[in-house]
């Protein structure tokens, strides 16, 4: 892209200036990049803007929703006590594989006592 010097400078201080080297763009959208320039505003750092062909840019697909555990319910004393009781029942200290016992028992106790969100989005 052919630009005047002031449109290429991204940082200037003490007589030193840096120009636009490259713009990070996704591989699929690289061919739609038309122009890169800086917008003067601040004295030292300048905003860098790129122009893309609007209609052709690949849109990111929204990822599916995720169920989350309702951690905030442990703030209540009654819920915390029920969780501790259930975790003691499911996690055995005398188990031959203690790590596996914790890994399976604690989340199961948490899900039974506190539950999960539905993971829905508007």
PDB file of C-alpha atoms in Angstrom:
ATOM      1  CA  UNK A   1       0.000   0.000   0.000  1.00  0.00           C
ATOM      2  CA  UNK A   2       1.395   3.389  -0.936  1.00  0.00           C
ATOM      3  CA  UNK A   3       0.947   5.918   1.840  1.00  0.00           C
ATOM      4  CA  UNK A   4       2.322   9.237   2.943  1.00  0.00           C
ATOM      5  CA  UNK A   5       4.836   9.029   5.760  1.00  0.00           C
ATOM      6  CA  UNK A   6       2.409  10.312   8.411  1.00  0.00           C
ATOM      7  CA  UNK A   7      -0.126   7.568   7.548  1.00  0.00           C
ATOM      8  CA  UNK A   8       2.439   4.790   8.029  1.00  0.00           C
ATOM      9  CA  UNK A   9       3.919   5.863  11.378  1.00  0.00           C
ATOM     10  CA  UNK A  10       2.434   3.976  14.348  1.00  0.00           C
ATOM     11  CA  UNK A  11       4.738   5.261  17.110  1.00  0.00           C
ATOM     12  CA  UNK A  12       6.928   8.343  17.352  1.00  0.00           C
ATOM     13  CA  UNK A  13       8.955   9.630  20.295  1.00  0.00           C
ATOM     14  CA  UNK A  14      12.256  11.448  20.624  1.00  0.00           C
ATOM     15  CA  UNK A  15      12.855  11.597  16.881  1.00  0.00           C
ATOM     16  CA  UNK A  16      12.392   7.838  16.495  1.00  0.00           C
ATOM     17  CA  UNK A  17       9.491   6.540  14.432  1.00  0.00           C
ATOM     18  CA  UNK A  18       8.172   3.074  13.683  1.00  0.00           C
ATOM     19  CA  UNK A  19       6.088   2.171  10.659  1.00  0.00           C
ATOM     20  CA  UNK A  20       3.407  -0.428  10.028  1.00  0.00           C
ATOM     21  CA  UNK A  21       5.199  -3.738   9.535  1.00  0.00           C
ATOM     22  CA  UNK A  22       2.296  -6.122   9.193  1.00  0.00           C
ATOM     23  CA  UNK A  23      -1.343  -6.634  10.158  1.00  0.00           C
ATOM     24  CA  UNK A  24      -2.469  -9.919  11.689  1.00  0.00           C
ATOM     25  CA  UNK A  25      -5.434 -11.282   9.758  1.00  0.00           C
ATOM     26  CA  UNK A  26      -6.896 -14.769   9.723  1.00  0.00           C
ATOM     27  CA  UNK A  27      -5.677 -16.965   6.881  1.00  0.00           C
ATOM     28  CA  UNK A  28      -9.113 -17.199   5.256  1.00  0.00           C
ATOM     29  CA  UNK A  29      -9.636 -13.422   5.398  1.00  0.00           C
ATOM     30  CA  UNK A  30      -6.184 -12.428   4.170  1.00  0.00           C
ATOM     31  CA  UNK A  31      -7.290 -12.031   0.544  1.00  0.00           C
ATOM     32  CA  UNK A  32     -10.011  -9.553   1.541  1.00  0.00           C
ATOM     33  CA  UNK A  33      -7.585  -7.060   3.120  1.00  0.00           C
ATOM     34  CA  UNK A  34      -7.599  -3.860   1.043  1.00  0.00           C
ATOM     35  CA  UNK A  35      -5.828  -1.118   2.993  1.00  0.00           C
ATOM     36  CA  UNK A  36      -3.969  -0.477   6.249  1.00  0.00           C
ATOM     37  CA  UNK A  37      -3.440   3.005   7.698  1.00  0.00           C
ATOM     38  CA  UNK A  38      -2.962   4.862  10.959  1.00  0.00           C
ATOM     39  CA  UNK A  39      -5.271   7.479  12.403  1.00  0.00           C
ATOM     40  CA  UNK A  40      -3.467  10.366  14.100  1.00  0.00           C
ATOM     41  CA  UNK A  41      -4.834  11.066  17.540  1.00  0.00           C
ATOM     42  CA  UNK A  42      -2.370  10.550  20.347  1.00  0.00           C
ATOM     43  CA  UNK A  43       1.045  12.165  20.327  1.00  0.00           C
ATOM     44  CA  UNK A  44       3.016   8.923  20.458  1.00  0.00           C
ATOM     45  CA  UNK A  45       0.803   5.906  19.732  1.00  0.00           C
ATOM     46  CA  UNK A  46      -1.567   5.928  16.786  1.00  0.00           C
ATOM     47  CA  UNK A  47      -4.541   3.721  16.051  1.00  0.00           C
ATOM     48  CA  UNK A  48      -4.037   1.263  13.200  1.00  0.00           C
ATOM     49  CA  UNK A  49      -7.041   0.552  10.970  1.00  0.00           C
ATOM     50  CA  UNK A  50      -7.522  -1.929   8.151  1.00  0.00           C
ATOM     51  CA  UNK A  51     -10.154  -2.020   5.422  1.00  0.00           C
ATOM     52  CA  UNK A  52     -11.675  -5.355   4.447  1.00  0.00           C
ATOM     53  CA  UNK A  53     -14.218  -6.238   1.768  1.00  0.00           C
ATOM     54  CA  UNK A  54     -17.314  -6.320   3.968  1.00  0.00           C
ATOM     55  CA  UNK A  55     -19.508  -8.823   2.188  1.00  0.00           C
ATOM     56  CA  UNK A  56     -16.812 -11.417   1.702  1.00  0.00           C
ATOM     57  CA  UNK A  57     -15.318 -11.694   5.190  1.00  0.00           C
ATOM     58  CA  UNK A  58     -15.813 -15.098   6.788  1.00  0.00           C
ATOM     59  CA  UNK A  59     -17.809 -14.839   9.983  1.00  0.00           C
ATOM     60  CA  UNK A  60     -16.778 -16.701  13.100  1.00  0.00           C
ATOM     61  CA  UNK A  61     -19.208 -19.383  14.108  1.00  0.00           C
ATOM     62  CA  UNK A  62     -20.624 -19.039  17.600  1.00  0.00           C
ATOM     63  CA  UNK A  63     -19.524 -21.866  19.798  1.00  0.00           C
ATOM     64  CA  UNK A  64     -22.105 -23.914  21.605  1.00  0.00           C
ATOM     65  CA  UNK A  65     -23.140 -22.989  25.097  1.00  0.00           C
ATOM     66  CA  UNK A  66     -21.468 -24.545  28.094  1.00  0.00           C
ATOM     67  CA  UNK A  67     -23.094 -25.749  31.278  1.00  0.00           C
ATOM     68  CA  UNK A  68     -21.437 -24.238  34.329  1.00  0.00           C
ATOM     69  CA  UNK A  69     -21.521 -25.322  37.942  1.00  0.00           C
ATOM     70  CA  UNK A  70     -23.393 -22.969  40.275  1.00  0.00           C
ATOM     71  CA  UNK A  71     -20.412 -22.088  42.464  1.00  0.00           C
ATOM     72  CA  UNK A  72     -22.158 -19.108  44.056  1.00  0.00           C
ATOM     73  CA  UNK A  73     -24.487 -21.437  45.937  1.00  0.00           C
ATOM     74  CA  UNK A  74     -21.602 -22.421  48.230  1.00  0.00           C
ATOM     75  CA  UNK A  75     -21.849 -18.969  49.836  1.00  0.00           C
ATOM     76  CA  UNK A  76     -24.912 -20.215  51.717  1.00  0.00           C
ATOM     77  CA  UNK A  77     -24.084 -22.031  54.966  1.00  0.00           C
ATOM     78  CA  UNK A  78     -26.742 -24.729  54.507  1.00  0.00           C
ATOM     79  CA  UNK A  79     -25.611 -25.608  50.975  1.00  0.00           C
ATOM     80  CA  UNK A  80     -21.952 -25.673  52.008  1.00  0.00           C
ATOM     81  CA  UNK A  81     -22.744 -28.062  54.886  1.00  0.00           C
ATOM     82  CA  UNK A  82     -24.707 -30.384  52.563  1.00  0.00           C
ATOM     83  CA  UNK A  83     -21.818 -30.333  50.061  1.00  0.00           C
ATOM     84  CA  UNK A  84     -19.271 -31.230  52.753  1.00  0.00           C
ATOM     85  CA  UNK A  85     -21.427 -34.133  53.974  1.00  0.00           C
ATOM     86  CA  UNK A  86     -21.959 -35.489  50.460  1.00  0.00           C
ATOM     87  CA  UNK A  87     -18.256 -35.119  49.561  1.00  0.00           C
ATOM     88  CA  UNK A  88     -17.260 -37.058  52.699  1.00  0.00           C
ATOM     89  CA  UNK A  89     -19.601 -39.871  51.649  1.00  0.00           C
ATOM     90  CA  UNK A  90     -18.278 -40.067  48.073  1.00  0.00           C
ATOM     91  CA  UNK A  91     -14.554 -39.502  48.696  1.00  0.00           C
ATOM     92  CA  UNK A  92     -12.828 -42.294  50.559  1.00  0.00           C
ATOM     93  CA  UNK A  93      -9.489 -41.467  52.189  1.00  0.00           C
ATOM     94  CA  UNK A  94      -8.683 -45.189  52.435  1.00  0.00           C
ATOM     95  CA  UNK A  95      -9.176 -45.774  48.695  1.00  0.00           C
ATOM     96  CA  UNK A  96      -6.179 -47.303  46.888  1.00  0.00           C
ATOM     97  CA  UNK A  97      -6.303 -44.536  44.264  1.00  0.00           C
ATOM     98  CA  UNK A  98      -6.962 -41.370  46.290  1.00  0.00           C
ATOM     99  CA  UNK A  99      -6.570 -39.004  43.340  1.00  0.00           C
ATOM    100  CA  UNK A 100      -9.200 -40.867  41.311  1.00  0.00           C
ATOM    101  CA  UNK A 101     -11.525 -40.863  44.311  1.00  0.00           C
ATOM    102  CA  UNK A 102     -11.246 -37.066  44.604  1.00  0.00           C
ATOM    103  CA  UNK A 103     -11.499 -36.556  40.844  1.00  0.00           C
ATOM    104  CA  UNK A 104     -14.775 -38.454  40.613  1.00  0.00           C
ATOM    105  CA  UNK A 105     -16.299 -37.771  44.036  1.00  0.00           C
ATOM    106  CA  UNK A 106     -15.998 -34.001  44.462  1.00  0.00           C
ATOM    107  CA  UNK A 107     -17.561 -32.987  41.107  1.00  0.00           C
ATOM    108  CA  UNK A 108     -20.341 -35.540  41.588  1.00  0.00           C
ATOM    109  CA  UNK A 109     -21.105 -34.168  45.062  1.00  0.00           C
ATOM    110  CA  UNK A 110     -21.004 -30.629  43.711  1.00  0.00           C
ATOM    111  CA  UNK A 111     -23.445 -31.425  40.893  1.00  0.00           C
ATOM    112  CA  UNK A 112     -25.847 -33.183  43.267  1.00  0.00           C
ATOM    113  CA  UNK A 113     -25.885 -30.377  45.848  1.00  0.00           C
ATOM    114  CA  UNK A 114     -25.422 -27.176  43.808  1.00  0.00           C
ATOM    115  CA  UNK A 115     -26.435 -28.176  40.289  1.00  0.00           C
ATOM    116  CA  UNK A 116     -25.512 -26.712  36.909  1.00  0.00           C
ATOM    117  CA  UNK A 117     -26.760 -23.896  34.728  1.00  0.00           C
ATOM    118  CA  UNK A 118     -28.672 -24.757  31.570  1.00  0.00           C
ATOM    119  CA  UNK A 119     -26.046 -23.108  29.382  1.00  0.00           C
ATOM    120  CA  UNK A 120     -28.574 -21.265  27.218  1.00  0.00           C
ATOM    121  CA  UNK A 121     -27.910 -18.016  25.349  1.00  0.00           C
ATOM    122  CA  UNK A 122     -30.285 -15.392  24.047  1.00  0.00           C
TER     123      UNK A 122
END
